[in-house]
Tab-separated table of C-alpha atoms in Angstrom:
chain	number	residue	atom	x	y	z
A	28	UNK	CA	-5.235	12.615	17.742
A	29	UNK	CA	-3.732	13.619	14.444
A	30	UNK	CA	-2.839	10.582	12.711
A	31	UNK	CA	-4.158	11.687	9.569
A	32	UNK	CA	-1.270	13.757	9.666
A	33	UNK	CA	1.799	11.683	9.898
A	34	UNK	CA	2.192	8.032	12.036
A	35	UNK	CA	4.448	6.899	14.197
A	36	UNK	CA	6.710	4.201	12.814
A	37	UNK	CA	5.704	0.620	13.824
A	38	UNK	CA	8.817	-1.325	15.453
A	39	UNK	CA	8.383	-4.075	13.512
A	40	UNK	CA	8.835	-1.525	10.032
A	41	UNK	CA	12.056	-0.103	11.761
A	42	UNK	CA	13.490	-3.627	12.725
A	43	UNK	CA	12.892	-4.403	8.956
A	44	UNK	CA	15.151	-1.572	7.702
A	45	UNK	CA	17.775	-1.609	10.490
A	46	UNK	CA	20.078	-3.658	8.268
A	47	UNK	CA	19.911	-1.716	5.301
A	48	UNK	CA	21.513	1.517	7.327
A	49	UNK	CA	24.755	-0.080	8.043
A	50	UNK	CA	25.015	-4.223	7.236
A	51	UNK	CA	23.225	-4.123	3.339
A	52	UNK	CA	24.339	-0.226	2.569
A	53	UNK	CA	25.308	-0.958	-0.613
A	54	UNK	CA	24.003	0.478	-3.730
A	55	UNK	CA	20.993	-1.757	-5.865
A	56	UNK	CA	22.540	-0.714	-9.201
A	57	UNK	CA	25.504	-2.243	-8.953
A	58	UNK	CA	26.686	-5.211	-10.683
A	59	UNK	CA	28.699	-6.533	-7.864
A	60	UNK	CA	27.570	-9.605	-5.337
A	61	UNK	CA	27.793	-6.952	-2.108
A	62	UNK	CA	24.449	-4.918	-4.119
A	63	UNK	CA	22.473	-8.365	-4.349
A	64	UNK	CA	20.934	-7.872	-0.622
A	65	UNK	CA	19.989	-4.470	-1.322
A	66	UNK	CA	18.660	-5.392	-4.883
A	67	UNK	CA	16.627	-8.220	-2.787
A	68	UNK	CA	15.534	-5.854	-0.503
A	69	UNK	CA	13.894	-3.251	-2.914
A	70	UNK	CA	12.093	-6.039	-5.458
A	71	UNK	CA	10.654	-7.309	-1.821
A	72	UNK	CA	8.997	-4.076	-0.919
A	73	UNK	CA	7.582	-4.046	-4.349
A	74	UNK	CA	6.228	-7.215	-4.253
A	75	UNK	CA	4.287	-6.669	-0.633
A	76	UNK	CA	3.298	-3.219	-2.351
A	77	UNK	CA	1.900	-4.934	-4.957
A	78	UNK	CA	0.337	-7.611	-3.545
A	79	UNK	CA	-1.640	-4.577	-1.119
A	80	UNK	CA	-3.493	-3.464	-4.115
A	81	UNK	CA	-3.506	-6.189	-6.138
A	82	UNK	CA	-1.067	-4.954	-8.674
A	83	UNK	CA	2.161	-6.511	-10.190
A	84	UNK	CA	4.991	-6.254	-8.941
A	85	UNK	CA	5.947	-4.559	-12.570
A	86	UNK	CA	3.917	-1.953	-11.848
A	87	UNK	CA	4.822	-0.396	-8.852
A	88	UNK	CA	7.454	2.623	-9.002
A	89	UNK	CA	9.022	4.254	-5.756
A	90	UNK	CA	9.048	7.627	-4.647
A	91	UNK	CA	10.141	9.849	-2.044
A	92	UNK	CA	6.506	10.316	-0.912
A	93	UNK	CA	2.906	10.857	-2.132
A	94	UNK	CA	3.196	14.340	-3.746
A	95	UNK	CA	5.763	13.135	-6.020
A	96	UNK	CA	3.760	10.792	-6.909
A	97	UNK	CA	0.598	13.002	-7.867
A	98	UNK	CA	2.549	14.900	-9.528
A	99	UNK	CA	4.194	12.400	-11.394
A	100	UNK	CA	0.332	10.403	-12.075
A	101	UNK	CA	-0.799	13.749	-13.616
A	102	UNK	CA	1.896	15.444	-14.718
A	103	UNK	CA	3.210	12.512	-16.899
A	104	UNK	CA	-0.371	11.289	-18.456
A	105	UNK	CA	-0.528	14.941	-19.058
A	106	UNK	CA	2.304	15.565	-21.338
A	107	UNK	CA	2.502	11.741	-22.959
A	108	UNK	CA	-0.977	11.789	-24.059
A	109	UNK	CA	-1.413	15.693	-25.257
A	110	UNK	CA	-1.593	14.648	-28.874
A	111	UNK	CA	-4.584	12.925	-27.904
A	112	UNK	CA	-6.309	15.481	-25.799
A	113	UNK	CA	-6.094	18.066	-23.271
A	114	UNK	CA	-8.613	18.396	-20.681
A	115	UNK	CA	-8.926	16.837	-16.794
A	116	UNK	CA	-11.251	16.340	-14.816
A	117	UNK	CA	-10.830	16.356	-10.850
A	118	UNK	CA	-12.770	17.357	-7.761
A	119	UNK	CA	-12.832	20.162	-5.769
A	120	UNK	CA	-11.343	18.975	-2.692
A	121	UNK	CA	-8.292	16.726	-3.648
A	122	UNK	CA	-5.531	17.546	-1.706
A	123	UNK	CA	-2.979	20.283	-2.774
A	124	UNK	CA	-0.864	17.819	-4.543
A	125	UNK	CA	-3.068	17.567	-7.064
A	126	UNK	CA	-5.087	20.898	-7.058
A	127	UNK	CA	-1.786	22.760	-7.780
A	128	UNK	CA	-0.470	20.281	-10.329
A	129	UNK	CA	-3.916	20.659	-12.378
A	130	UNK	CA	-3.145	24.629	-11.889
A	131	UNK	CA	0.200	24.328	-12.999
A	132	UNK	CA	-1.109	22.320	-16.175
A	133	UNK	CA	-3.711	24.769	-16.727
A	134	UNK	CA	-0.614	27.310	-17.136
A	135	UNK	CA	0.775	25.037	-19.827
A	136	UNK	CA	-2.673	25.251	-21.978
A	137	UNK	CA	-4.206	22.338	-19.963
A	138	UNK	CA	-7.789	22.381	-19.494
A	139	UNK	CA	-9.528	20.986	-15.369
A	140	UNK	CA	-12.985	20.636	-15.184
A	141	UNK	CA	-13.369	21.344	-10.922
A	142	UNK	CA	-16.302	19.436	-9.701
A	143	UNK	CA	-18.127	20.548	-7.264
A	144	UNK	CA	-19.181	17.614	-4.243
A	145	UNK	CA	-22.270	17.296	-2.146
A	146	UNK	CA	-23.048	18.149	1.466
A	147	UNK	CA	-21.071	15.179	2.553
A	148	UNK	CA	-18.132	15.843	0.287
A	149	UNK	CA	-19.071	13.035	-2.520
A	150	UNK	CA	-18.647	13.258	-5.590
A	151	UNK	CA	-21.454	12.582	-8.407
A	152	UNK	CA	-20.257	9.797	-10.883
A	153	UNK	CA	-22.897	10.653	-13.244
A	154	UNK	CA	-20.875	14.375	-12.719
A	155	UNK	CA	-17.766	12.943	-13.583
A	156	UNK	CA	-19.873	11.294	-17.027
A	157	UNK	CA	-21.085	14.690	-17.464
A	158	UNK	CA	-17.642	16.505	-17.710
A	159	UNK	CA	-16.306	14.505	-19.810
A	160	UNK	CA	-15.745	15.337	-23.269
A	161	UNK	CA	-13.546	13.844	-26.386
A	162	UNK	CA	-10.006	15.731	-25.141
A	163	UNK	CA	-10.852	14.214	-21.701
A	164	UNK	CA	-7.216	12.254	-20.938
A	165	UNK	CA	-7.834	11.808	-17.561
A	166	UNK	CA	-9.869	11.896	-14.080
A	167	UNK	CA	-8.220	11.990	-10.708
A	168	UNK	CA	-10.576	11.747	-7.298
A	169	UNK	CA	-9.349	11.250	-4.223
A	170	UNK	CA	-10.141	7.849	-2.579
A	171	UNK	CA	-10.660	9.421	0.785
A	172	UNK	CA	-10.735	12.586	1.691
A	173	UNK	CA	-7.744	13.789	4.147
A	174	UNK	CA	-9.631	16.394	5.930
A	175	UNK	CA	-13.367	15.036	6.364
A	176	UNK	CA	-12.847	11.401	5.661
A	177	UNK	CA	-15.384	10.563	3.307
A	178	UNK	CA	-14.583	7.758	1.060
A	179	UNK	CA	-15.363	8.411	-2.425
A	180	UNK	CA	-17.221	6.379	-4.483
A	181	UNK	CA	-14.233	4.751	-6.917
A	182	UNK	CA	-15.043	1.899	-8.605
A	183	UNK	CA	-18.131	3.892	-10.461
A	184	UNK	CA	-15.841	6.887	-11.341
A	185	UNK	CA	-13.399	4.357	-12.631
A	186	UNK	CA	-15.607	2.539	-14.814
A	187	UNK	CA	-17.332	6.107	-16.161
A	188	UNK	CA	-13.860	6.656	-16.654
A	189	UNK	CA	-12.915	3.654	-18.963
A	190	UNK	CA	-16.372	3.188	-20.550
A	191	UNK	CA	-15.285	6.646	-22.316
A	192	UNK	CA	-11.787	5.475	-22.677
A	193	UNK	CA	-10.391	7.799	-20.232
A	194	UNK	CA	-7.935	6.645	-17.380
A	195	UNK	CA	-8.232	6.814	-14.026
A	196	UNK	CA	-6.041	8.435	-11.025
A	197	UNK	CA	-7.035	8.177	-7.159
A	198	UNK	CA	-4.951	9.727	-4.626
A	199	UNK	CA	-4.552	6.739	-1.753
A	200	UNK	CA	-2.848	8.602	0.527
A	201	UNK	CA	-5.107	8.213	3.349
A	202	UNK	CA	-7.098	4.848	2.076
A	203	UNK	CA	-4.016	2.561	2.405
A	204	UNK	CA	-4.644	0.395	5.526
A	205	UNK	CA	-8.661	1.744	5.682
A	206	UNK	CA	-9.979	0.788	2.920
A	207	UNK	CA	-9.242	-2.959	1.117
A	208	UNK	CA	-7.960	-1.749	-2.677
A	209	UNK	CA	-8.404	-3.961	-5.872
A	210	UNK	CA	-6.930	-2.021	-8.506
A	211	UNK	CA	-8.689	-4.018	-11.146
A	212	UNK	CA	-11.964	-4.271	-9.772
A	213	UNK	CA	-12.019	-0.553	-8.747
A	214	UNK	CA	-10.824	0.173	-12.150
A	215	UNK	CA	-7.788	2.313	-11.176
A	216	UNK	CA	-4.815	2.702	-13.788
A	217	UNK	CA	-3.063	5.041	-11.370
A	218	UNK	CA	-2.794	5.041	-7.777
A	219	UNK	CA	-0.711	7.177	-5.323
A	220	UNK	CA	0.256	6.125	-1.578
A	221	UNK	CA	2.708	7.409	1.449
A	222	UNK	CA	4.728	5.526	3.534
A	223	UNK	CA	4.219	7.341	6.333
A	224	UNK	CA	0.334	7.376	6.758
A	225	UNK	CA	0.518	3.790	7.442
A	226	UNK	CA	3.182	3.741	10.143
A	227	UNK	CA	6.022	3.347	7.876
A	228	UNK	CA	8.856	6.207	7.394
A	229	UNK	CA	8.409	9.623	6.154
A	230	UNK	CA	9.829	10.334	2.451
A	231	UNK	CA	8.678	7.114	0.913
A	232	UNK	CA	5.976	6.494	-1.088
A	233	UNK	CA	5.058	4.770	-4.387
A	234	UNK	CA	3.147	5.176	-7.639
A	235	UNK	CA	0.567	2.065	-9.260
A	236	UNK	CA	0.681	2.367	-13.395
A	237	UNK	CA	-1.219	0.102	-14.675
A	238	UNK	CA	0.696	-1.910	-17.706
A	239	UNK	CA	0.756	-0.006	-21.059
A	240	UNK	CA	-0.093	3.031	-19.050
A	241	UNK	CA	1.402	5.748	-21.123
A	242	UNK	CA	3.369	8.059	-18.954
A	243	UNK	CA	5.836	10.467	-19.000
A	244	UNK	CA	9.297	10.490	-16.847
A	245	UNK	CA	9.580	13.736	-14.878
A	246	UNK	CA	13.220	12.793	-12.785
A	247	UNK	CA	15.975	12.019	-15.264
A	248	UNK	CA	19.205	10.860	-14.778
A	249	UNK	CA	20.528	6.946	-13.944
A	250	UNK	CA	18.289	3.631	-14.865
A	251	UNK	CA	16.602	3.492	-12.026
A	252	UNK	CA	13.361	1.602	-11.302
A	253	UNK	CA	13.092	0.806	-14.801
A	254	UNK	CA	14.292	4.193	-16.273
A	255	UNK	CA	10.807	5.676	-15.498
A	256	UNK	CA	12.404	7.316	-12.113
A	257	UNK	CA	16.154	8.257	-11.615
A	258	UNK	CA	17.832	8.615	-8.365
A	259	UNK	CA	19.411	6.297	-6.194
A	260	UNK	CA	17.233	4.113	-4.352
A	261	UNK	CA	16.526	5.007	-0.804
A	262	UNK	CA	17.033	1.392	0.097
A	263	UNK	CA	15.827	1.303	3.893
A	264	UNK	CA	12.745	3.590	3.152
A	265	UNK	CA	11.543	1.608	1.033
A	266	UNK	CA	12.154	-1.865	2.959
A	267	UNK	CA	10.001	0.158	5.600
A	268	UNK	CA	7.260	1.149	3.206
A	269	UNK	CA	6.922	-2.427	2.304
A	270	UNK	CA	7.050	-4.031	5.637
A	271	UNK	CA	4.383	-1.268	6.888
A	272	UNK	CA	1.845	-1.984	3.842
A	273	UNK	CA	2.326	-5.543	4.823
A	274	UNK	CA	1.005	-5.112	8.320
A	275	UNK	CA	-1.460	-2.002	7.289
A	276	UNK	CA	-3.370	-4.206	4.969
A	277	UNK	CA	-2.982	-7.435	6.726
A	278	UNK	CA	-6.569	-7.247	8.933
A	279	UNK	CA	-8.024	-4.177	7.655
A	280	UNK	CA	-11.667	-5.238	8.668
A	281	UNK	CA	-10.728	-5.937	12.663
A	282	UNK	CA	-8.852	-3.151	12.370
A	283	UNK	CA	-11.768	-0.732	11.272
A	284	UNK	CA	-13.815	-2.210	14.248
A	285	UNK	CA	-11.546	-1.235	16.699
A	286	UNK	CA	-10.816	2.276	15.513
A	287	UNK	CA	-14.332	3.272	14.066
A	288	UNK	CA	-15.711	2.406	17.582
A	289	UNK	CA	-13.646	4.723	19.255
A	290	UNK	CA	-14.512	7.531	17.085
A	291	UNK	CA	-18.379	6.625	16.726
A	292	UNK	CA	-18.404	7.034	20.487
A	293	UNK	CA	-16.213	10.233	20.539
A	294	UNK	CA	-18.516	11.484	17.628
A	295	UNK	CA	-21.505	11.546	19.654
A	296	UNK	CA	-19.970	12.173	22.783
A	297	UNK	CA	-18.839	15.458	21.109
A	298	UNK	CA	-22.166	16.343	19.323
A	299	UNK	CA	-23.857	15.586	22.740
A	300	UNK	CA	-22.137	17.806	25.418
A	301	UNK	CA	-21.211	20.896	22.968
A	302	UNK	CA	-24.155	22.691	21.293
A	303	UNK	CA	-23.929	24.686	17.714
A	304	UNK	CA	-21.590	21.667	16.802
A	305	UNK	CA	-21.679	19.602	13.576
A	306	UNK	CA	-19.649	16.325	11.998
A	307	UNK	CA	-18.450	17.158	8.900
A	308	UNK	CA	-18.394	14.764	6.308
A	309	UNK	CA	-20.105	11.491	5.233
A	310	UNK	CA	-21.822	10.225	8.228
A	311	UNK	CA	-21.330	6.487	7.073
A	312	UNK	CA	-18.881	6.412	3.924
A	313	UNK	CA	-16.104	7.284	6.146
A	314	UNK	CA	-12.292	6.749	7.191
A	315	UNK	CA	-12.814	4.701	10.397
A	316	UNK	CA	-10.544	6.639	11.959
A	317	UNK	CA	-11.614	10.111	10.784
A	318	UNK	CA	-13.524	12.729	13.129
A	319	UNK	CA	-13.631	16.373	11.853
A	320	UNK	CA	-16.175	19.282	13.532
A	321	UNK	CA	-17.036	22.373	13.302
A	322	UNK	CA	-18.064	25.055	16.472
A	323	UNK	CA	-20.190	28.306	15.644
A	324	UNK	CA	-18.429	31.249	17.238
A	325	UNK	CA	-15.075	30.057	17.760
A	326	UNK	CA	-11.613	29.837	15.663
A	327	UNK	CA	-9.828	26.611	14.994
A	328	UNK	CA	-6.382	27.889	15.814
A	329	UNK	CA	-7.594	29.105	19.360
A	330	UNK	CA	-9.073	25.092	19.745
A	331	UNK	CA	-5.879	23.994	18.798
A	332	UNK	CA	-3.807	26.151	21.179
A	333	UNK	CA	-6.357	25.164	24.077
A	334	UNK	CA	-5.727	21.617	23.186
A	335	UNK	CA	-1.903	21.697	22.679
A	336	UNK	CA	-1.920	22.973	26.307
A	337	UNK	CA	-3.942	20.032	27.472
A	338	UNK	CA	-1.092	17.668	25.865
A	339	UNK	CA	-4.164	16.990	22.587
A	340	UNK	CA	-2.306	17.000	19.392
A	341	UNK	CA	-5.332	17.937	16.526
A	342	UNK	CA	-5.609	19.874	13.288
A	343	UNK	CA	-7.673	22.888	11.953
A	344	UNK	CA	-8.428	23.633	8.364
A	345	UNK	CA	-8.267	27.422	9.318
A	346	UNK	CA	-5.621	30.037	8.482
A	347	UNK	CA	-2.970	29.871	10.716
A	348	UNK	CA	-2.410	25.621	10.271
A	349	UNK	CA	-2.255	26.418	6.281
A	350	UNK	CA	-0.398	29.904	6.391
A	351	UNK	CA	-3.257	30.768	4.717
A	352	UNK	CA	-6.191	33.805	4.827
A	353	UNK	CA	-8.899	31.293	3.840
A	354	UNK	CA	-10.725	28.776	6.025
A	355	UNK	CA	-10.564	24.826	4.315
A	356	UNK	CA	-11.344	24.920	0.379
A	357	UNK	CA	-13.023	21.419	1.211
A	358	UNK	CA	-14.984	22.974	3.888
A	359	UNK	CA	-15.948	25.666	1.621
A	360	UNK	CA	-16.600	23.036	-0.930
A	361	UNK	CA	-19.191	21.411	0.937
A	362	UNK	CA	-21.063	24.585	1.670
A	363	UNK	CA	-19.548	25.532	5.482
A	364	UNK	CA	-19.939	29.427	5.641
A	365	UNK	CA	-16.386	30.877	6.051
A	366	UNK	CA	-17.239	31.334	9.589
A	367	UNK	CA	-18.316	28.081	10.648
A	368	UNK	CA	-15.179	26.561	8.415
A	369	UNK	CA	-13.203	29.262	10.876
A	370	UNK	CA	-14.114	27.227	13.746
A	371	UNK	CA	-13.066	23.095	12.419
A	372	UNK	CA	-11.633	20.641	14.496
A	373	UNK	CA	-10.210	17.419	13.307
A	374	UNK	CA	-9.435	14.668	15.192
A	375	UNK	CA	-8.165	11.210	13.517
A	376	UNK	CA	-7.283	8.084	16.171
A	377	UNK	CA	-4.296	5.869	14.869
A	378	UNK	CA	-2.887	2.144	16.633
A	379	UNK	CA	-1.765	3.912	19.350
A	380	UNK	CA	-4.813	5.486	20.811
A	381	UNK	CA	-7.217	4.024	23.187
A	382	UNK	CA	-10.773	4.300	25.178
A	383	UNK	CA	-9.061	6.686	27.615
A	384	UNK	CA	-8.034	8.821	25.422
A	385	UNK	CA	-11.501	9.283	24.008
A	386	UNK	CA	-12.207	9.967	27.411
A	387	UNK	CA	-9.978	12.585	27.984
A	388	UNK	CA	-11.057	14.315	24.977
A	389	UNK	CA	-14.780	14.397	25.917
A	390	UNK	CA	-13.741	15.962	29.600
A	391	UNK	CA	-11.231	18.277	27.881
A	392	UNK	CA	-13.227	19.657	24.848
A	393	UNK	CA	-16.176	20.977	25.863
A	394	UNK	CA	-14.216	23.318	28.442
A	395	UNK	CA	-12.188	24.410	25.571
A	396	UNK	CA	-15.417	25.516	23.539
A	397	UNK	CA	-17.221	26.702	26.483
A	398	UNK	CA	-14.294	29.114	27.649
A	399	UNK	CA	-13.370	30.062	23.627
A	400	UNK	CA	-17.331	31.296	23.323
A	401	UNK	CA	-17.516	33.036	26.781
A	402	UNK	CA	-14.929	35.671	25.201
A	403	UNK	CA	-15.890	35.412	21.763
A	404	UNK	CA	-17.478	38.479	20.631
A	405	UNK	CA	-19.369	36.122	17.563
A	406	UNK	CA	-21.303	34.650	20.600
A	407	UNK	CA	-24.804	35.882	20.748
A	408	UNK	CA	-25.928	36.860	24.322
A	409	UNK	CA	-27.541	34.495	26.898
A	410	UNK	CA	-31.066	35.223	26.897
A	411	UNK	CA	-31.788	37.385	29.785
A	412	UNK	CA	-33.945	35.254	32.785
A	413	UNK	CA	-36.849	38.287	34.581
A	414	UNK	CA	-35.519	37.992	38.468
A	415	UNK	CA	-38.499	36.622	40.164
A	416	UNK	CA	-40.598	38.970	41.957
């Protein structure tokens, strides 16, 4: 129950790259006939990349995962268009991958404009409008939010975006295979996936610029993918990522209905049997898959442990899952208490998981809360009942 997480990989996406380990090892850079099947392989991937977010081929560059490619979608508008201006604007709950990128630019005399979100963690378009000023280079928000799920509002902060000449960044990470993308008509010039959110393999992942995107190169070295990324390819990750996209993207409406009604009946399942609990997040402009909670009175590492036990894999935005001392900065962000943010649960369903499982959890769960608050010392005392006369 923690497929926001990782995935596991889909057979058909490790059939796909089989032959690239061993049979087609050879190296897509070479001018030799023994590199063509390789070469093939890669300009493939990019195509059904592509062709998942209506893109062009052109303009899809690989990467060894999602984070690179944040960095790379900020980093390098960043420092190719400083003449031109200096300030960002993002939200306050991206992931880290970009918060600490836009901190690491504010080091280097960058200014980020933070925004703030509502109760549901949306952002404000007419926000976005407000922040922007004439050094604005760029806006990044998140197309769906990795902790709480809500989906974000796009295509408006795009076109705010352009109408004042500014481009636009969305971290995909979590949207590819939940929500259908149109680059164009969600007016995205940047857009940043991982393979292995989709069922495809772990360090691979891609970044969309849109043509005459200016952009600077951050990894030097050989020609690679047009000389805008050196390294050698990683030939069967990328096979993978393409063959994963492919099937992610293929029925992304069926496969909403399946997921979203497993977690709109383990929603209110949950809300139902355990009181002082809450959904965080957009109630309807959601990741299908998406479930997050919070309990009064009890920690999120303790629900975790409980679960673990039980043979439940979940997450926690709480300290110990983040070798951190804070509780969630999206939590906090959409106005959670730090105690309450203490005590979050998420659970996200992937391909794998099925009605009994949602059973299980709705058995298992509300034991786990009900012991955790018997011994909690934040929960407040039964009211006392007179002993009848």
């Amino acid at each position: 129950m923690d497929h926001a997480a990782t995935t596991f990989m889909k057979p058909e996406v490790l059939a796909a790259m089989a032959p690239y380990f061993s049979e087609h090892f050879g190296n897509p850079s070479s001018l030799y006939r023994f590199a063509g099947e390789p070469r093939n392989g890669v300009e493939a991937a990019r195509g059904q990349v592509a062709a998942a977010i209506g893109a062009g081929p052109e303009e899809i560059f690989f990467t060894a995962g999602g984070t690179e490619a944040d960095n790379w979608a900020i980093k390098g508008v960043a420092l190719a268009n400083r003449a031109r201006g200096n300030h960002i604007v993002t939200s306050a709950i991206e992931h880290h991958a970009v918060l600490h990128t836009c901190e690491w630019l504010e080091k280097q005399g960058f200014s980020v404009t933070y925004l703030p979100v509502d109760g549901f963690g949306r952002v404000d378009p007419e926000a976005v409008e407000a922040a922007i000023t004439d050094r604005t280079i760029l806006v990044s928000v998140m197309m769906a939010n990795n902790e709480i799920g809500t989906v974000q509002p796009v295509a408006e902060i795009g076109r705010v975006a352009h109408d004042h000449g500014v481009l636009f960044h969305t971290d995909a990470v979590q949207a590819i295979g939940a929500v259908p993308i149109d680059v164009d008509a969600m007016n995205i010039d940047l857009l940043s996936l991982s393979g292995h959110k989709f069922y495809g393999p772990k360090g691979t992942g891609a970044l969309y610029i849109r043509r005459g995107t200016r952009v600077e190169t951050l990894i030097h070295g050989g020609g690679q993918e047009r000389r805008r990324r050196a390294g050698t390819e990683n030939v069967p990750g990328i096979v993978g990522l393409g063959r994963a996209i492919e099937l992610a993207t293929a029925d992304i409406a069926g496969h909403n209905r399946r997921i979203a009604a497993m977690r709109d009946r383990l929603i209110r399942g949950i809300l139902d049997a355990i009181p002082d609990s809450r959904l965080n997040g957009h109630p309807v402009e959601r990741l299908a898959n998406n479930a997050n909670f919070s309990f009064r009175y009890v920690e999120g590492e303790s629900i975790l442990l409980l679960l673990d036990a039980r043979g439940i894999c979940a997450s926690t935005g709480s300290a110990c899952s983040s070798g951190s001392l804070e509780p969630s900065h999206v939590l906090l962000a959409i106005g959670l208490p730090h105690e309450e943010a203490h005590g979050s649960l998420r659970l996200t369903l992937g391909d794998a998981n099925t009605e009994d499982d949602v059973d299980y959890i709705l058995e298992v769960l509300p034991e786990v809360i009900g012991r955790l608050r018997e011994i909690s010392p934040l929960t407040p005392p039964s009211p006392r009942v007179p002993e009848a006369e």
